[in-house]
PDB file of C-alpha atoms in Angstrom:
ATOM      1  CA  MET U  75      35.445 123.148 131.962  1.00  0.00           C
ATOM      2  CA  MET U  76      36.671 123.680 128.500  1.00  0.00           C
ATOM      3  CA  PRO U  77      37.316 120.993 126.279  1.00  0.00           C
ATOM      4  CA  PRO U  78      40.781 119.868 125.700  1.00  0.00           C
ATOM      5  CA  GLU U  79      42.754 121.435 122.937  1.00  0.00           C
ATOM      6  CA  GLU U  80      43.578 119.309 120.009  1.00  0.00           C
ATOM      7  CA  PRO U  81      47.362 119.308 118.862  1.00  0.00           C
ATOM      8  CA  PRO U  82      47.968 121.254 116.019  1.00  0.00           C
ATOM      9  CA  GLU U  83      48.307 119.106 112.749  1.00  0.00           C
ATOM     10  CA  GLU U  84      51.631 118.835 111.379  1.00  0.00           C
ATOM     11  CA  PRO U  85      52.078 120.364 107.956  1.00  0.00           C
ATOM     12  CA  GLN U  86      51.609 118.102 105.229  1.00  0.00           C
ATOM     13  CA  ARG U  87      55.121 117.306 103.459  1.00  0.00           C
ATOM     14  CA  PRO U  88      55.461 116.705  99.784  1.00  0.00           C
ATOM     15  CA  GLU U  89      55.633 113.215  98.478  1.00  0.00           C
ATOM     16  CA  GLU U  90      59.434 113.538  97.687  1.00  0.00           C
ATOM     17  CA  ASP U  91      60.336 114.533 101.141  1.00  0.00           C
ATOM     18  CA  LEU U  92      58.950 111.358 102.460  1.00  0.00           C
ATOM     19  CA  HIS U  93      61.239 109.171 100.188  1.00  0.00           C
ATOM     20  CA  PRO U  94      63.936 107.542 102.227  1.00  0.00           C
ATOM     21  CA  HIS U  95      66.571 108.894 100.049  1.00  0.00           C
ATOM     22  CA  ASN U  96      65.700 112.209 100.358  1.00  0.00           C
ATOM     23  CA  ARG U  97      66.073 112.372 104.061  1.00  0.00           C
ATOM     24  CA  LEU U  98      69.067 113.631 105.703  1.00  0.00           C
ATOM     25  CA  LEU U  99      69.076 111.466 108.915  1.00  0.00           C
ATOM     26  CA  ASP U 100      66.576 108.845 110.131  1.00  0.00           C
ATOM     27  CA  ASP U 101      65.951 107.690 113.498  1.00  0.00           C
ATOM     28  CA  HIS U 102      68.918 104.792 113.297  1.00  0.00           C
ATOM     29  CA  ALA U 103      71.549 107.272 111.950  1.00  0.00           C
ATOM     30  CA  GLY U 104      72.900 108.095 115.435  1.00  0.00           C
ATOM     31  CA  PRO U 105      75.427 111.026 115.993  1.00  0.00           C
ATOM     32  CA  VAL U 106      77.625 112.078 112.898  1.00  0.00           C
ATOM     33  CA  VAL U 107      81.338 112.703 113.526  1.00  0.00           C
ATOM     34  CA  ARG U 108      82.859 114.687 110.901  1.00  0.00           C
ATOM     35  CA  PRO U 109      86.221 113.955 109.463  1.00  0.00           C
ATOM     36  CA  TYR U 110      87.788 116.854 110.343  1.00  0.00           C
ATOM     37  CA  VAL U 111      86.832 116.240 113.860  1.00  0.00           C
ATOM     38  CA  MET U 112      88.418 112.713 113.519  1.00  0.00           C
ATOM     39  CA  THR U 113      91.890 114.182 112.706  1.00  0.00           C
ATOM     40  CA  ALA U 114      91.656 117.367 115.255  1.00  0.00           C
ATOM     41  CA  GLY U 115      91.526 119.576 111.764  1.00  0.00           C
ATOM     42  CA  ARG U 116      94.721 118.133 110.355  1.00  0.00           C
ATOM     43  CA  ILE U 117      95.134 117.330 106.781  1.00  0.00           C
ATOM     44  CA  GLU U 118      98.226 115.893 106.593  1.00  0.00           C
ATOM     45  CA  PRO U 119      99.918 112.955 108.407  1.00  0.00           C
ATOM     46  CA  THR U 120     102.691 113.789 110.919  1.00  0.00           C
ATOM     47  CA  ARG U 121     104.746 110.923 109.248  1.00  0.00           C
ATOM     48  CA  GLY U 122     104.631 109.110 105.979  1.00  0.00           C
ATOM     49  CA  LYS U 123     103.365 110.021 102.710  1.00  0.00           C
ATOM     50  CA  PHE U 124     100.648 107.295 102.208  1.00  0.00           C
ATOM     51  CA  ASP U 125     100.122 107.016  98.659  1.00  0.00           C
ATOM     52  CA  LEU U 126      97.090 105.085  97.606  1.00  0.00           C
ATOM     53  CA  ILE U 127      99.280 102.178  96.832  1.00  0.00           C
ATOM     54  CA  THR U 128     101.146 102.308 100.071  1.00  0.00           C
ATOM     55  CA  LEU U 129     101.152  98.962 101.820  1.00  0.00           C
ATOM     56  CA  VAL U 130     100.069  98.963 105.398  1.00  0.00           C
ATOM     57  CA  VAL U 131     100.279  96.307 108.482  1.00  0.00           C
ATOM     58  CA  ALA U 132      99.619  96.241 112.071  1.00  0.00           C
ATOM     59  CA  ILE U 133     102.702  95.446 114.152  1.00  0.00           C
ATOM     60  CA  GLY U 134     102.303  92.998 116.690  1.00  0.00           C
ATOM     61  CA  GLY U 135      99.258  90.483 117.397  1.00  0.00           C
ATOM     62  CA  GLY U 136      96.463  91.690 119.666  1.00  0.00           C
ATOM     63  CA  HIS U 137      95.927  95.633 120.011  1.00  0.00           C
ATOM     64  CA  ASP U 138      94.088  95.366 123.228  1.00  0.00           C
ATOM     65  CA  VAL U 139      96.437  97.450 124.613  1.00  0.00           C
ATOM     66  CA  ALA U 140      95.576 100.265 122.253  1.00  0.00           C
ATOM     67  CA  ILE U 141      94.460 102.640 125.227  1.00  0.00           C
ATOM     68  CA  GLY U 142      93.434 106.067 124.013  1.00  0.00           C
ATOM     69  CA  LEU U 143      92.716 105.436 120.537  1.00  0.00           C
ATOM     70  CA  SER U 144      89.747 106.363 118.508  1.00  0.00           C
ATOM     71  CA  PRO U 145      87.245 103.939 117.212  1.00  0.00           C
ATOM     72  CA  GLU U 146      88.750 104.755 113.818  1.00  0.00           C
ATOM     73  CA  HIS U 147      92.411 103.961 114.788  1.00  0.00           C
ATOM     74  CA  ARG U 148      91.237 100.805 116.191  1.00  0.00           C
ATOM     75  CA  ALA U 149      89.264  99.692 113.084  1.00  0.00           C
ATOM     76  CA  ILE U 150      92.408 100.473 111.130  1.00  0.00           C
ATOM     77  CA  LEU U 151      94.278  98.401 113.111  1.00  0.00           C
ATOM     78  CA  GLN U 152      91.993  95.462 112.953  1.00  0.00           C
ATOM     79  CA  LEU U 153      91.742  95.741 108.962  1.00  0.00           C
ATOM     80  CA  CYS U 154      95.595  95.752 109.124  1.00  0.00           C
ATOM     81  CA  GLN U 155      96.315  92.386 110.733  1.00  0.00           C
ATOM     82  CA  THR U 156      96.830  91.305 107.017  1.00  0.00           C
ATOM     83  CA  VAL U 157      98.847  93.716 104.742  1.00  0.00           C
ATOM     84  CA  MET U 158      96.352  96.105 103.122  1.00  0.00           C
ATOM     85  CA  SER U 159      96.869  99.334 100.611  1.00  0.00           C
ATOM     86  CA  VAL U 160      95.748 102.794 101.928  1.00  0.00           C
ATOM     87  CA  ALA U 161      92.806 102.767  99.078  1.00  0.00           C
ATOM     88  CA  GLU U 162      91.316  99.499 100.439  1.00  0.00           C
ATOM     89  CA  LEU U 163      91.554 100.781 103.962  1.00  0.00           C
ATOM     90  CA  THR U 164      89.507 104.015 102.560  1.00  0.00           C
ATOM     91  CA  GLY U 165      87.020 101.610 100.999  1.00  0.00           C
ATOM     92  CA  HIS U 166      86.358  99.464 103.974  1.00  0.00           C
ATOM     93  CA  LEU U 167      86.559 102.460 106.486  1.00  0.00           C
ATOM     94  CA  ASP U 168      83.969 104.528 104.115  1.00  0.00           C
ATOM     95  CA  LEU U 169      86.277 107.952 105.172  1.00  0.00           C
ATOM     96  CA  PRO U 170      87.759 110.253 102.805  1.00  0.00           C
ATOM     97  CA  VAL U 171      91.467 109.261 101.997  1.00  0.00           C
ATOM     98  CA  ALA U 172      92.789 112.442 103.440  1.00  0.00           C
ATOM     99  CA  THR U 173      91.568 111.305 106.868  1.00  0.00           C
ATOM    100  CA  VAL U 174      92.673 107.913 106.514  1.00  0.00           C
ATOM    101  CA  ARG U 175      96.259 109.161 105.846  1.00  0.00           C
ATOM    102  CA  VAL U 176      96.235 111.219 108.851  1.00  0.00           C
ATOM    103  CA  LEU U 177      94.959 108.613 111.202  1.00  0.00           C
ATOM    104  CA  LEU U 178      97.664 106.313 109.680  1.00  0.00           C
ATOM    105  CA  GLY U 179     100.200 108.873 110.451  1.00  0.00           C
ATOM    106  CA  ASP U 180      99.080 108.783 114.018  1.00  0.00           C
ATOM    107  CA  LEU U 181      99.294 105.082 114.232  1.00  0.00           C
ATOM    108  CA  LEU U 182     102.833 105.156 112.709  1.00  0.00           C
ATOM    109  CA  ASP U 183     103.867 107.675 114.973  1.00  0.00           C
ATOM    110  CA  LYS U 184     102.857 105.564 118.093  1.00  0.00           C
ATOM    111  CA  GLY U 185     104.547 102.477 116.550  1.00  0.00           C
ATOM    112  CA  TYR U 186     101.303 100.519 115.950  1.00  0.00           C
ATOM    113  CA  ILE U 187     101.765 100.030 112.058  1.00  0.00           C
ATOM    114  CA  THR U 188     104.511  99.711 109.772  1.00  0.00           C
ATOM    115  CA  MET U 189     104.468 100.910 105.829  1.00  0.00           C
ATOM    116  CA  GLN U 190     105.946 100.196 102.655  1.00  0.00           C
ATOM    117  CA  GLU U 191     105.992 103.055 100.377  1.00  0.00           C
ATOM    118  CA  PRO U 192     105.712 102.071  96.534  1.00  0.00           C
ATOM    119  CA  GLU U 193     108.908 102.033  94.643  1.00  0.00           C
ATOM    120  CA  PRO U 194     109.758 105.256  92.789  1.00  0.00           C
ATOM    121  CA  GLU U 195     108.928 105.177  89.349  1.00  0.00           C
ATOM    122  CA  ALA U 196     111.311 104.699  86.336  1.00  0.00           C
ATOM    123  CA  ASP U 197     113.381 107.449  85.086  1.00  0.00           C
ATOM    124  CA  MET U 198     110.661 109.258  82.804  1.00  0.00           C
ATOM    125  CA  HIS U 199     113.412 111.459  81.248  1.00  0.00           C
ATOM    126  CA  ASP U 200     114.807 108.463  79.444  1.00  0.00           C
ATOM    127  CA  ILE U 201     114.491 108.699  76.014  1.00  0.00           C
ATOM    128  CA  ARG U 202     115.166 104.705  75.586  1.00  0.00           C
ATOM    129  CA  LEU U 203     111.833 104.074  77.588  1.00  0.00           C
ATOM    130  CA  TYR U 204     109.758 106.116  75.416  1.00  0.00           C
ATOM    131  CA  LYS U 205     111.123 104.256  72.250  1.00  0.00           C
ATOM    132  CA  ALA U 206     110.557 100.984  73.951  1.00  0.00           C
ATOM    133  CA  VAL U 207     107.028 102.022  74.600  1.00  0.00           C
ATOM    134  CA  ILE U 208     106.210 103.162  70.959  1.00  0.00           C
ATOM    135  CA  ASP U 209     108.093  99.820  69.688  1.00  0.00           C
ATOM    136  CA  GLY U 210     105.521  97.852  72.039  1.00  0.00           C
ATOM    137  CA  LEU U 211     102.475  99.549  70.712  1.00  0.00           C
ATOM    138  CA  ARG U 212     103.869  99.154  67.092  1.00  0.00           C
ATOM    139  CA  ALA U 213     104.285  95.498  67.649  1.00  0.00           C
ATOM    140  CA  LEU U 214     100.528  95.002  68.625  1.00  0.00           C
TER     141      LEU U 214
END
């Protein structure tokens, strides 16, 4: 009878590969879903412009009836129980802003949220505005 073979030794990795910040995935990371999968490849919302300063709020109280929504959609609804800007949502969700805009468009289409677009900027072609700014700067 032959002695059992020893398992082959794993090649030694350089020390920098063992550092946790250099590893792409650890045992606890789980599956990674890319933003384009969350939006089905869409890069623009179906409705609404959703600037970074657009304010969004969920309509109604409980959204337990939100059947068929992704976890990201439900997270947005939970965050939007109070008025929140698109920039704040993006930070809380840790998603690209384009992805958040598409998800917000979905929720707007389904009537789960309402939004308030920012007021249009002042007429930048009015010379009086520039003179007022210059006068204000000179007064400092």
